[in-house]
Coordinates of C-alpha atoms in Angstrom, one line a residue:
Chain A
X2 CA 17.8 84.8 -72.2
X3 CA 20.4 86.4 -70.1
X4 CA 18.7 88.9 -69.0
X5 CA 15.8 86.6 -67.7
X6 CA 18.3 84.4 -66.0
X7 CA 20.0 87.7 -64.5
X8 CA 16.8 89.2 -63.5
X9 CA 15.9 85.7 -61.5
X10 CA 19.4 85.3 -60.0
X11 CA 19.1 88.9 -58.8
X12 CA 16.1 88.7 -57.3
X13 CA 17.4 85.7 -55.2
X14 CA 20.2 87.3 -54.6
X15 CA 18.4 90.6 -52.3
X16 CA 15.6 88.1 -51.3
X17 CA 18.4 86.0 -49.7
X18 CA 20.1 88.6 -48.3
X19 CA 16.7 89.2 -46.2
X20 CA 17.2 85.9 -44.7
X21 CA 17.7 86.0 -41.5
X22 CA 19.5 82.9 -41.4
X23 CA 22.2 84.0 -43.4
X24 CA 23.3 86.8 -41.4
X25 CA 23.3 84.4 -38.3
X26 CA 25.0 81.9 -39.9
X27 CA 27.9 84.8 -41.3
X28 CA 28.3 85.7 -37.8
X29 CA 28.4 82.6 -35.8
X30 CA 31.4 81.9 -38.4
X31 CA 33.1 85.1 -37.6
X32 CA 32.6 84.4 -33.5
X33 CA 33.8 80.8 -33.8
X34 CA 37.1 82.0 -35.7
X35 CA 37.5 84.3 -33.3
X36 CA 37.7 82.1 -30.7
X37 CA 40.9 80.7 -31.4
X38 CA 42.1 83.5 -29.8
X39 CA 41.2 82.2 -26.5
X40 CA 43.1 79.1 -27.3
X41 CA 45.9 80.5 -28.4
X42 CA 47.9 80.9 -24.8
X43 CA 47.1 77.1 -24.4
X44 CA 48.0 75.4 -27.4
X45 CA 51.5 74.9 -26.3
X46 CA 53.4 75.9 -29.8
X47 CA 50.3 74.7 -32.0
X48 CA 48.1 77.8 -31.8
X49 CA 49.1 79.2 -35.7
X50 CA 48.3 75.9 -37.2
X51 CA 44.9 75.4 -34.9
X52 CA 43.5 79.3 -35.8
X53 CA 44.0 78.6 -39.1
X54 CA 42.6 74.9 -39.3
X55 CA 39.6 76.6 -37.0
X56 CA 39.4 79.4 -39.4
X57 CA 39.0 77.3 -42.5
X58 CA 37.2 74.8 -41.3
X59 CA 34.7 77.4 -40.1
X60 CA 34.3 79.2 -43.6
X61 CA 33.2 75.8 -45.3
X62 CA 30.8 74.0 -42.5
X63 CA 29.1 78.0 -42.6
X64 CA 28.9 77.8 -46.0
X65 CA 27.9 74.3 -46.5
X66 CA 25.1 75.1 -43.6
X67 CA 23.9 77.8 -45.9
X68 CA 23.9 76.6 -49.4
X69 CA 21.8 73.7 -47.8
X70 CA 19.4 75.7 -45.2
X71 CA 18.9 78.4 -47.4
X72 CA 19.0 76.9 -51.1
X73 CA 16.7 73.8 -49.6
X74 CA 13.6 75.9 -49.6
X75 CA 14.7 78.2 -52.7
X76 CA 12.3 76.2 -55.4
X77 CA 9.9 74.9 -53.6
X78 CA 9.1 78.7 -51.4
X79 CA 7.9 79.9 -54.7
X80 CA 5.9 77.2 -55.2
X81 CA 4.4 77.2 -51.7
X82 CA 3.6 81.0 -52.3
X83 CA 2.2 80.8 -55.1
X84 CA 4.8 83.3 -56.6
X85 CA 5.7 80.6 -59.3
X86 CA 2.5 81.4 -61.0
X87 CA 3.7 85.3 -61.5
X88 CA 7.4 84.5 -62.9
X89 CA 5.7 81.6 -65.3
X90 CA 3.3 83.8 -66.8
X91 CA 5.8 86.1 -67.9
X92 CA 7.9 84.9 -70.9
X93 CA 10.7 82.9 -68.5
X94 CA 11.3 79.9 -69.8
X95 CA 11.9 77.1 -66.9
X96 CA 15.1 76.2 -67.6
X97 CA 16.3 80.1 -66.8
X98 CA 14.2 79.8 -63.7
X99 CA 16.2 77.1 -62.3
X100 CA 19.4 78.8 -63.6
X101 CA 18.5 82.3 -62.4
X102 CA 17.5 80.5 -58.8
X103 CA 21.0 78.9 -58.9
X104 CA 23.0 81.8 -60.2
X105 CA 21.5 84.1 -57.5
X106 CA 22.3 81.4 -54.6
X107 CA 25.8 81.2 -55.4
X108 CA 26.1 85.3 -55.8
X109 CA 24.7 84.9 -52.1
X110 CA 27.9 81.9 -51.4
X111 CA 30.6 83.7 -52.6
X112 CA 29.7 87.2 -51.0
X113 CA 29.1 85.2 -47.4
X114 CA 32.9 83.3 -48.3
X115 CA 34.5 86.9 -49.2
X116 CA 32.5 87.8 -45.7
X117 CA 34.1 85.1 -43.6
X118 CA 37.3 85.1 -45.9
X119 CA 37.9 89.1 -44.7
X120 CA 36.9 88.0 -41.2
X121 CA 39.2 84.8 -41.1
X122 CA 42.6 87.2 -42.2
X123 CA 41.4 90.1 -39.8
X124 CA 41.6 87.2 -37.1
X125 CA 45.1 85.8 -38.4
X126 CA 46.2 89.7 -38.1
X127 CA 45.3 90.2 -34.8
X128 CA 46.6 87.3 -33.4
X129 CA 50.1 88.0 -35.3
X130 CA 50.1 84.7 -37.1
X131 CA 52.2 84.0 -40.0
X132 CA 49.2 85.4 -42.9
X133 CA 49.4 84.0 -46.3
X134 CA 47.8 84.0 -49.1
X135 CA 48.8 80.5 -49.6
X136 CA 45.4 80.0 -47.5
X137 CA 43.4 81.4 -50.2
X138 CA 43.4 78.2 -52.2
X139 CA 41.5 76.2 -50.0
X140 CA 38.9 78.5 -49.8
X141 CA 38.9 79.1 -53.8
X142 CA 38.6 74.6 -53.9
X143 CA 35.7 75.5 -50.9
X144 CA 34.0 77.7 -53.4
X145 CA 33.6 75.0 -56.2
X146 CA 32.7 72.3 -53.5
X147 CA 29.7 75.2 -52.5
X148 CA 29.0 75.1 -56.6
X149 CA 28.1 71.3 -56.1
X150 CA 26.8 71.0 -53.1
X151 CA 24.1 74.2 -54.0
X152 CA 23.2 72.5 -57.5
X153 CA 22.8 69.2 -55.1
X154 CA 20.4 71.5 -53.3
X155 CA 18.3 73.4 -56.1
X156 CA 18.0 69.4 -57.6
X157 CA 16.0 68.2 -54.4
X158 CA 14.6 71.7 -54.0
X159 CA 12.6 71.2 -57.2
X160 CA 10.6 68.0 -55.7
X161 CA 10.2 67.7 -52.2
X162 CA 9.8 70.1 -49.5
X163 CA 12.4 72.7 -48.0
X164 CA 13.1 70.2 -44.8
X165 CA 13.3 67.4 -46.6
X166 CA 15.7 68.6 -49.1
X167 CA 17.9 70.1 -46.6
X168 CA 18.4 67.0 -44.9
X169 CA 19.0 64.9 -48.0
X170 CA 21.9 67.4 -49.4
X171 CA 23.6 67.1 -46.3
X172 CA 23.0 63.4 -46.4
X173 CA 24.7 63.6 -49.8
X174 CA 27.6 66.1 -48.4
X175 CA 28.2 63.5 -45.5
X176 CA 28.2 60.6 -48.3
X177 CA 30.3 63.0 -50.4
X178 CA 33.0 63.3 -48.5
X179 CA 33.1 59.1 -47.8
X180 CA 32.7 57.8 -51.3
X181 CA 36.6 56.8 -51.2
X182 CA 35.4 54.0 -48.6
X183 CA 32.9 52.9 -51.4
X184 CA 36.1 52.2 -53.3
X185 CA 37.5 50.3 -51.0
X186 CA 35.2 48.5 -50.2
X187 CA 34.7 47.5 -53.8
X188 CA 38.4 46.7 -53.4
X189 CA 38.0 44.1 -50.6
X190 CA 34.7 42.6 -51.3
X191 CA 34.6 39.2 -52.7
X192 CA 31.1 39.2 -53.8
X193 CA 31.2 40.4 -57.9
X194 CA 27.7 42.6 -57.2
X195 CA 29.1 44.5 -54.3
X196 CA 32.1 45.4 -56.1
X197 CA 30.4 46.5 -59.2
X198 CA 27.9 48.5 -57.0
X199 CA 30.2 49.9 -54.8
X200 CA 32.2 51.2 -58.5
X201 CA 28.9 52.4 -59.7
X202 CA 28.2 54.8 -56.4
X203 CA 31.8 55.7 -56.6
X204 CA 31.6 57.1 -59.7
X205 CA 27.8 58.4 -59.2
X206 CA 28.0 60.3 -56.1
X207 CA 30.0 63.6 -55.8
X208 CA 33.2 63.0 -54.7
X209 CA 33.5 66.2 -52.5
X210 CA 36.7 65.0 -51.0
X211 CA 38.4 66.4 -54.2
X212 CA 37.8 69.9 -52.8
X213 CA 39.3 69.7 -49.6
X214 CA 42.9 71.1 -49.6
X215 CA 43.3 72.9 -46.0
X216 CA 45.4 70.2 -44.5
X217 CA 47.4 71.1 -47.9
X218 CA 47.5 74.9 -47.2
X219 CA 47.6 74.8 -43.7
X220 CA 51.0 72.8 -43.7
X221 CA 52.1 74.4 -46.4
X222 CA 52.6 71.5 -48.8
X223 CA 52.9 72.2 -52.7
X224 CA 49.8 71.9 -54.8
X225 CA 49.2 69.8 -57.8
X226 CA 48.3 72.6 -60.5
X227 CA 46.7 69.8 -62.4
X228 CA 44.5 68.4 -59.5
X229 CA 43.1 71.9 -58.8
X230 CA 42.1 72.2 -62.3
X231 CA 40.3 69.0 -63.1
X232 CA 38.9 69.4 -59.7
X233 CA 37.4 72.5 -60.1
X234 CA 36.1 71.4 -63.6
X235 CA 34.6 68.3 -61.8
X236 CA 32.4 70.7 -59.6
X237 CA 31.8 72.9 -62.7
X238 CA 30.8 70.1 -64.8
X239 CA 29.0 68.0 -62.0
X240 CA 26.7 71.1 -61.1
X241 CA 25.7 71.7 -64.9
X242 CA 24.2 68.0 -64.8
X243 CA 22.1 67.9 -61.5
X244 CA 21.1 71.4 -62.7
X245 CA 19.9 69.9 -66.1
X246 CA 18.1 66.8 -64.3
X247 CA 16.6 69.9 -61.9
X248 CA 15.3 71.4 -65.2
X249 CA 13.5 68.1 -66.6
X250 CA 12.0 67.6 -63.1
X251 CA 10.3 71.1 -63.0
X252 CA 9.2 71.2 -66.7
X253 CA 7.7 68.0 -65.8
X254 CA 5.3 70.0 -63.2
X255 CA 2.4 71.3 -64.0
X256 CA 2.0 74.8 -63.1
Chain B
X1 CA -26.8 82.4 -14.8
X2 CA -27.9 83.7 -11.6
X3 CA -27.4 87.7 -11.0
X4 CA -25.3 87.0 -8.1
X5 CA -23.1 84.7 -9.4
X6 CA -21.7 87.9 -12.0
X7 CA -22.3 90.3 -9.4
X8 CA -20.1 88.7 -6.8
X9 CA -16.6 89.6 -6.0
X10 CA -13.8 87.7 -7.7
X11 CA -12.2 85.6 -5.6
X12 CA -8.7 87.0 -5.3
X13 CA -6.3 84.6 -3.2
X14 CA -6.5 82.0 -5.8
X15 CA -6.5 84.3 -8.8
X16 CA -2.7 85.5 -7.5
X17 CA -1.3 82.4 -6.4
X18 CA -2.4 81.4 -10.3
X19 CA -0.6 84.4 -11.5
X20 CA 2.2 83.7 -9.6
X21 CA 2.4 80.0 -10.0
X22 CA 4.2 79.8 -13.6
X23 CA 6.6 82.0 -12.4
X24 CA 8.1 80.3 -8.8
X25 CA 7.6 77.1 -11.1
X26 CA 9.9 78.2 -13.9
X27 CA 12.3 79.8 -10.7
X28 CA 12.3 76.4 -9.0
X29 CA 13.0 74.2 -12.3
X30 CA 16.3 76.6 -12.6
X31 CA 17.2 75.8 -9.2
X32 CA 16.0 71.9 -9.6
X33 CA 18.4 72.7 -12.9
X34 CA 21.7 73.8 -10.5
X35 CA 20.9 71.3 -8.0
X36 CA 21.3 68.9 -10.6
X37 CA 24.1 69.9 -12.4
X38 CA 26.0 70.3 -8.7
X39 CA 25.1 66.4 -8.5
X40 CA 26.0 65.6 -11.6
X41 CA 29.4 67.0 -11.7
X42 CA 30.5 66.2 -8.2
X43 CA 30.0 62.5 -9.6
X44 CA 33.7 61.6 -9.5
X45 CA 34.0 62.1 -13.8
X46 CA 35.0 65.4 -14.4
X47 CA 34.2 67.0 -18.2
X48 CA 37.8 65.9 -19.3
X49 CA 38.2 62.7 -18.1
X50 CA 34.4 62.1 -19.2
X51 CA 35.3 63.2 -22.9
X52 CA 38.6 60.8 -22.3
X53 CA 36.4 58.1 -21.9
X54 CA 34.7 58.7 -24.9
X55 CA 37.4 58.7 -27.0
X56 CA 39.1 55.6 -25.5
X57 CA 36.0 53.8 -27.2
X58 CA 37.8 54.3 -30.9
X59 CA 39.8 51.5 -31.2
X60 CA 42.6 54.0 -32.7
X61 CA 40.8 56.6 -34.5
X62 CA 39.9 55.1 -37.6
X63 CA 36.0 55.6 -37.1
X64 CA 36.4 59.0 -35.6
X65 CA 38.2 59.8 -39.0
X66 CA 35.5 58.5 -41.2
X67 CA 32.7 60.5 -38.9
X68 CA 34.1 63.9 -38.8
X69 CA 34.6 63.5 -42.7
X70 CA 36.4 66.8 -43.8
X71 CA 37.2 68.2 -40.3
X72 CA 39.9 66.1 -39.5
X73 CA 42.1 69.0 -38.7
X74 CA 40.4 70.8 -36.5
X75 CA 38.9 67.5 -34.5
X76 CA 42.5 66.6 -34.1
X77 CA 43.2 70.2 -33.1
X78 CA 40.5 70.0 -30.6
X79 CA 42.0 66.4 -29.4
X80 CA 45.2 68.1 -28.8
X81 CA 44.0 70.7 -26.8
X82 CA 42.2 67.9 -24.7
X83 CA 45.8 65.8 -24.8
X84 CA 47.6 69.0 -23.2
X85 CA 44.8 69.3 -20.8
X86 CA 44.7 65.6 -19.8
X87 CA 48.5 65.8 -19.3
X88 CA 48.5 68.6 -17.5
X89 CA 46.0 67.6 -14.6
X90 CA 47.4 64.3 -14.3
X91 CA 51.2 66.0 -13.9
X92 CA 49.7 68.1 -11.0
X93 CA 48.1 65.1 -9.4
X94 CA 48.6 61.0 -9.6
X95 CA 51.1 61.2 -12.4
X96 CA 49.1 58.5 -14.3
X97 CA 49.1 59.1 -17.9
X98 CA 47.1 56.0 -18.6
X99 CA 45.5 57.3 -22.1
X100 CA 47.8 59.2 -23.0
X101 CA 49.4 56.9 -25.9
X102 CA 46.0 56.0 -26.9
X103 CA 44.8 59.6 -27.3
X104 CA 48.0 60.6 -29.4
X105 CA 47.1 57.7 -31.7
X106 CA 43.7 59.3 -32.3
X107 CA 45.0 62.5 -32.9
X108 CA 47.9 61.3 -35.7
X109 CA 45.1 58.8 -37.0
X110 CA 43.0 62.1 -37.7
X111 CA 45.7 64.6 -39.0
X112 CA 49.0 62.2 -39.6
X113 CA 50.8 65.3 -40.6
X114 CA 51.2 67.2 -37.0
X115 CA 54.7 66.3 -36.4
X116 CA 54.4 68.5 -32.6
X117 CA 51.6 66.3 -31.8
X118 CA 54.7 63.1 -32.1
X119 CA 57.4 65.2 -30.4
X120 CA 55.2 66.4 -27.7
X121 CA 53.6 62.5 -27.3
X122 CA 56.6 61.2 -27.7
X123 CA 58.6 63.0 -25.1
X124 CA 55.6 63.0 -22.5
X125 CA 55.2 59.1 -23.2
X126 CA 58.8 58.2 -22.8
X127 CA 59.8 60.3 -20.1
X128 CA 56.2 60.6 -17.6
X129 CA 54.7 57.4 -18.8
X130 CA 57.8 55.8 -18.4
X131 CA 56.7 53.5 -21.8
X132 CA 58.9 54.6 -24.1
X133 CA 58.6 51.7 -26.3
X134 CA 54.8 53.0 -26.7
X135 CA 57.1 56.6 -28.2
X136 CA 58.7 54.9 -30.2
X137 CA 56.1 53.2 -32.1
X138 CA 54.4 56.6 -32.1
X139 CA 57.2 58.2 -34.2
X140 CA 57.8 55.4 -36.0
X141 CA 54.1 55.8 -37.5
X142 CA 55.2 59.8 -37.4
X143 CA 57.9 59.2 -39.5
X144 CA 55.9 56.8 -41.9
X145 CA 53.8 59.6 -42.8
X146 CA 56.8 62.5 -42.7
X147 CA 59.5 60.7 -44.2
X148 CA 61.2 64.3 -44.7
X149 CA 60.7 65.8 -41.4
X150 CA 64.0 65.5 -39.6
X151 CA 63.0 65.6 -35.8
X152 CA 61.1 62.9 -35.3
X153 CA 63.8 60.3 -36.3
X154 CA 65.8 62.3 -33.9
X155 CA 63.5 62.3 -31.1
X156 CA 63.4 58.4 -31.8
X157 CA 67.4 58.2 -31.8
X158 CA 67.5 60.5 -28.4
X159 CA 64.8 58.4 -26.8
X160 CA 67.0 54.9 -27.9
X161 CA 70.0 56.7 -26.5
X162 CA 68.3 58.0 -22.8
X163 CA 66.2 55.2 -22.3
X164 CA 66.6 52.1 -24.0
X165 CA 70.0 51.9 -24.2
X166 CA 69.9 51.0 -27.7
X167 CA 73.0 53.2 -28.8
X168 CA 73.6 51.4 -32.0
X169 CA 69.9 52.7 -33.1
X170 CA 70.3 55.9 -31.4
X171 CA 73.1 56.8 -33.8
X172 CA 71.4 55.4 -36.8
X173 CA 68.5 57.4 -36.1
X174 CA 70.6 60.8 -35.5
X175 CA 72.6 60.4 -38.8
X176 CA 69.2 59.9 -41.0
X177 CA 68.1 62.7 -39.1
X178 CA 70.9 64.8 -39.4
X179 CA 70.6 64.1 -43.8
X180 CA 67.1 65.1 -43.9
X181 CA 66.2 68.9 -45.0
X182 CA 66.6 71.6 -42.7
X183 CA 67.7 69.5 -39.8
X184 CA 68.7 71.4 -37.8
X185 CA 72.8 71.9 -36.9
X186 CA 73.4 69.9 -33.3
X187 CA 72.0 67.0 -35.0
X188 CA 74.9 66.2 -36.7
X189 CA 76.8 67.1 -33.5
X190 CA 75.1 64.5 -31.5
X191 CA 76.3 61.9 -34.0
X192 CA 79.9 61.9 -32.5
X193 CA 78.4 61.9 -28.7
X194 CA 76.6 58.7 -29.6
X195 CA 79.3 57.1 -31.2
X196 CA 82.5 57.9 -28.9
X197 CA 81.1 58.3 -25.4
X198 CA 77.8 57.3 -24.2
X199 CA 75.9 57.2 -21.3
X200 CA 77.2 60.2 -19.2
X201 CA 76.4 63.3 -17.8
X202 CA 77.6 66.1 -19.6
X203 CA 76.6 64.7 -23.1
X204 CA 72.6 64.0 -21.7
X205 CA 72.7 67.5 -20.2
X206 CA 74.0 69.2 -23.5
X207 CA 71.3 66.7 -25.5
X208 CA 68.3 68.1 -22.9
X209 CA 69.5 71.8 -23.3
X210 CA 69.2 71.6 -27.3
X211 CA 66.1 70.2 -26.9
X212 CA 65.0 73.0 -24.6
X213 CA 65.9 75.5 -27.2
X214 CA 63.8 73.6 -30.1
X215 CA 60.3 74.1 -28.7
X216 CA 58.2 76.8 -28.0
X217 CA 56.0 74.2 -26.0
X218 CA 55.5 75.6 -22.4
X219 CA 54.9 72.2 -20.9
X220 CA 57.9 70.3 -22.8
X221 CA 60.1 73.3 -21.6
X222 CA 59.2 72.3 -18.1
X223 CA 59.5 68.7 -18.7
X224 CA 62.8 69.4 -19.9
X225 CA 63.8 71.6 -16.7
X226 CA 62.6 69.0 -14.5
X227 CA 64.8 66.2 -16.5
X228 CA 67.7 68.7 -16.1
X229 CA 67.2 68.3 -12.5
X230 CA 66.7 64.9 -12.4
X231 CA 70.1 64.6 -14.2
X232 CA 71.9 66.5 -11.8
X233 CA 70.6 64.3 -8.9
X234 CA 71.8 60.9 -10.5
X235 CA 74.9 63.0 -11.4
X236 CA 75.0 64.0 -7.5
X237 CA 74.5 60.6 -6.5
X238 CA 77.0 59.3 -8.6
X239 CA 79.8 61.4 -7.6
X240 CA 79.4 60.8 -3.6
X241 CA 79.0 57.4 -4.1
X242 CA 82.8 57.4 -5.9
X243 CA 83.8 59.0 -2.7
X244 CA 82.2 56.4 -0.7
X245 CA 83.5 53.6 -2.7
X246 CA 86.9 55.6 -2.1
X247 CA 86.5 56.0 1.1
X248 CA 85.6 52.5 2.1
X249 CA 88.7 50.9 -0.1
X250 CA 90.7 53.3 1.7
X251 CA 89.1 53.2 5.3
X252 CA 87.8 49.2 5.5
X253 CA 84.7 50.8 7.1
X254 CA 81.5 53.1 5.2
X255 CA 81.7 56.5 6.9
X256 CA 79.1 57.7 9.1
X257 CA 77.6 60.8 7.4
X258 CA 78.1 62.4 3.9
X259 CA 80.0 65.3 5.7
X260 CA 82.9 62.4 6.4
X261 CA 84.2 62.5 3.1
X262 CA 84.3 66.3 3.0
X263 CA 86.2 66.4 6.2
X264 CA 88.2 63.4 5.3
X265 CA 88.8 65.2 1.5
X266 CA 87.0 62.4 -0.5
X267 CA 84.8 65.0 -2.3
X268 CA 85.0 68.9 -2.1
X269 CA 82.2 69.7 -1.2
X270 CA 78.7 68.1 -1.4
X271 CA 77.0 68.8 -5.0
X272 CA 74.0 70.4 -4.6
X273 CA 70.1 68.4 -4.1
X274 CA 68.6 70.2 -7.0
X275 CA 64.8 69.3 -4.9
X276 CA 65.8 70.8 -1.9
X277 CA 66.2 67.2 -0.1
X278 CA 69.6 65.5 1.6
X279 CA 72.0 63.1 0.5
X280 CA 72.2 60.1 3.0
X281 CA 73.8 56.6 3.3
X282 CA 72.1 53.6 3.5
X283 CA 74.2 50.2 3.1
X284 CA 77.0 52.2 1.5
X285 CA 75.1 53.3 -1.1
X286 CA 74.2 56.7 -1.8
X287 CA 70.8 58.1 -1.9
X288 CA 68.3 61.2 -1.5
X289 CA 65.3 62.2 0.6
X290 CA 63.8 63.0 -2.7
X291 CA 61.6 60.0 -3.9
X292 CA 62.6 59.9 -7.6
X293 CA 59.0 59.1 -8.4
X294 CA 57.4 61.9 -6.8
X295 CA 59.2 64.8 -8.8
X296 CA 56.7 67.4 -9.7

């Protein structure tokens, strides 16, 4: 089985790498860091805490921009190609498919965050800024919030076409970083049904705010060990379900 | 067909000009393009004030925060740069710093933690917008969200102190200041200044130059410089006008020029107008040629 699943991520993997979008996207990220540079004479005292918020901030919308551009259309190409027949006929089960799809996307992720990562501390070099590897941390929390968000991705990419699916993962990104408002407004609302829906969604939707540490990082506040953790193992374990729902989806279809 | 309708010659003026045609079109809609954005930016709002205006629709940040979900940092990084470019054309022109509380709102709404955005507002607010109740409210909400960071209690206490005249509050402020970590050491040496003496010279001109020595912010350091001069003026002012008080106890009349009192022994020698402008008398009391609230 592992070798199916490893022959299907890998051939995501160099068929991604192709994309052209990807290699835009990897250096538009570089070229925005690197224009903190320019702001650094005018940011009156601010300038190491703005590269570095710039920097971050760049690696995860570049990265969120590509686990949804690229893995939107990452089931549903093969199915428009008519390359789906091919792997099916040969003894790869479904479920591997999805996996090996998935697998190979994030291999593509965390090669474009190393990418951006290298780029982001060649940037804090040159412009003699205090490095850390305190920094590091966010973008390790970035990676598992990419782990989500891409599963979010291959589920819609099994069912509706690449457009649509890119537009509906960032819709859940955008949602996924607000469900605390769901919460509250569970809270206030006086209406019982509202405050069990807005509980529900809570706990439904990915809470992607869980991931986002840089403010942490950035100002150099300590970390809760045990948030990172359970954090992490909400992304691991949130992924493995939408992946598994992705899986019933695409056995349903008849190929 | 007819033979000599596909023998005859191709009409060629036309057959140019259609050639040509996309080309001067796409030409003219560039220049329609520049004309246009001449127009459009010569319409009194320029790009900062226009993105000013946008932001004084939040109410005080809250929905900007929601919208920009997990970039809060860098939109209130961006805001800043915009806050230090607002306050820097206005300190070159009308000296109206109308939205600047309001922007410094937005920014702390967005990223509560960046404690120079409340030592930079507050100083600007207190001192150029002349509302330094508006400061104070700012690092009050600062120091809500930093309840360990030591300097914006004290910028509270040294705006209570200058300004208000709240000395009781001003020393409060210092000494939780001075007890928070890291504070830095002339904290605890402006607790004494507060309680024994306040309100002169010497001790607001010490206060200003460790301030000075605290920021690396270019436009603080100059707000500082120019408060040091300021300072010296009043302190000019006040010193001639003891000689004129002297002088008139002594003389039953006001003398004629400032240079009376020199030549009478009053005063020394006249302290220097730190603007380049004169001491005169008007009434019997003492004043400059520099108008205090046109001081670059």
């Amino acid at each position: 089985m592992f070798n199916r699943v490893f022959g299907v991520a890998l051939n995501t993997f160099r068929e991604s790498l192709r994309d052209r979008v990807l290699v835009a996207l990897i250096v538009t990220a570089i070229v925005v860091m690197a224009g903190a540079k320019v702001i650094q004479p005018v940011a009156m005292g601010e300038a190491d805490k703005i590269i570095k918020d710039l920097g971050l901030s760049a690696i995860t919308l570049f990265c969120v921009l590509i686990a949804v551009l690229v893995g939107g259309r990452i089931v549903y190409r093969e199915v428009e190609k008519r390359t789906i027949y091919l792997i099916l006929a040969r003894p790869v089960r479904r479920l591997e498919f999805i996996l090996g799809k998935y697998l190979g996307l994030m291999a593509v992720l965390v090669l474009s965050l190393l990418i951006m990562t290298a780029g982001f501390y060649l940037i804090l070099l040159i412009s003699r800024v205090s490095v850390t590897l305190y920094l590091l941390w966010a973008v390790l929390m970035t990676a598992f919030e990419l782990a989500l968000l891409t599963a979010v991705a291959v589920f819609f990419s099994t069912f509706v076409t690449p457009i649509a699916s890119s537009v509906f993962t960032f819709i859940i990104y955008f949602i996924g970083h607000s469900t605390y408002l769901l919460k509250q407004l569970a809270a206030m609302s006086p209406v019982p049904a509202i405050k069990f829906l807005g509980v529900v969604l809570y706990y439904i939707l990915p809470n992607l705010g869980n991931f986002n540490i840089r403010g942490d990082v950035v100002y150099g506040v300590p970390l809760n060990p045990q948030a990172l953790v359970l954090s992490a193992l909400y992304g691991l374990v949130y992924s493995l379900t939408l992946l598994l729902i992705a899986v019933m989806i695409f056995n349903r279809k008849d190929f | 067909m007819k033979i000599t309708e596909v023998t005859a010659p191709v009409p060629k003026g036309p057959g140019l000009l259609i050639n040509i045609l996309p080309v001067v079109v796409v030409v003219w809609g560039f220049v329609g393009v520049y004309l246009l954005q001449l127009a459009i930016d010569s319409t009194s709002r320029r790009q900062g004030e226009r993105l000013m205006q946008e932001l004084a629709y939040f109410p005080s940040g809250v929905a900007l925060r929601e919208a920009v979900i997990e970039y809060r940092e860098i939109v209130a990084d961006f805001i800043w740069l915009t806050a230090i470019d607002y306050y820097g054309r206005h300190q070159e022109t009308d000296r109206r710093y109308e939205w600047l509380g309001h922007i410094f709102e937005i920014l702390t709404t967005l990223d509560p933690r960046f404690v120079g955005a409340y030592h930079f507002g507050a100083i600007t607010l207190a001192w150029d917008a002349h509302k330094p109740i508006e400061a104070l409210r700012l690092l009050l909400n600062g120091m809500k969200a930093n309840p360990l960071n030591w300097q914006l209690p004290f910028d509270a206490g040294f705006i209570n102190y200058m300004l208000t005249g709240d000395y009781k509050s001003a020393a409060q402020l210092f000494q939780v200041a001075a007890e928070l970590p890291g504070a830095w050491t002339v904290v605890s040496r402006w607790v004494p200044y507060i309680t024994a003496k306040t309100g002169d010279f010497e001790t607001a001109r010490q206060m200003w130059k460790d301030l000075y020595y605290s920021t690396e912010n270019k436009k603080l350091r100059e707000l500082i410089i120019r408060q040091l001069q300021v300072l010296k003026l009043e302190e000019g002012i006040a010193r001639l006008q003891e000689a004129v008080d002297q002088f008139y106890e002594k003389e039953k009349r006001l003398p004629n020029r400032i240079e009376e009192l020199v030549g009478q022994g009053y005063i020394k020698e006249i302290p220097e107008e730190p603007f380049g402008g004169k001491y005169f008398i008007e009434n019997g009391k003492v004043r400059s040629t520099t108008q205090p609230g046109l001081i670059k």
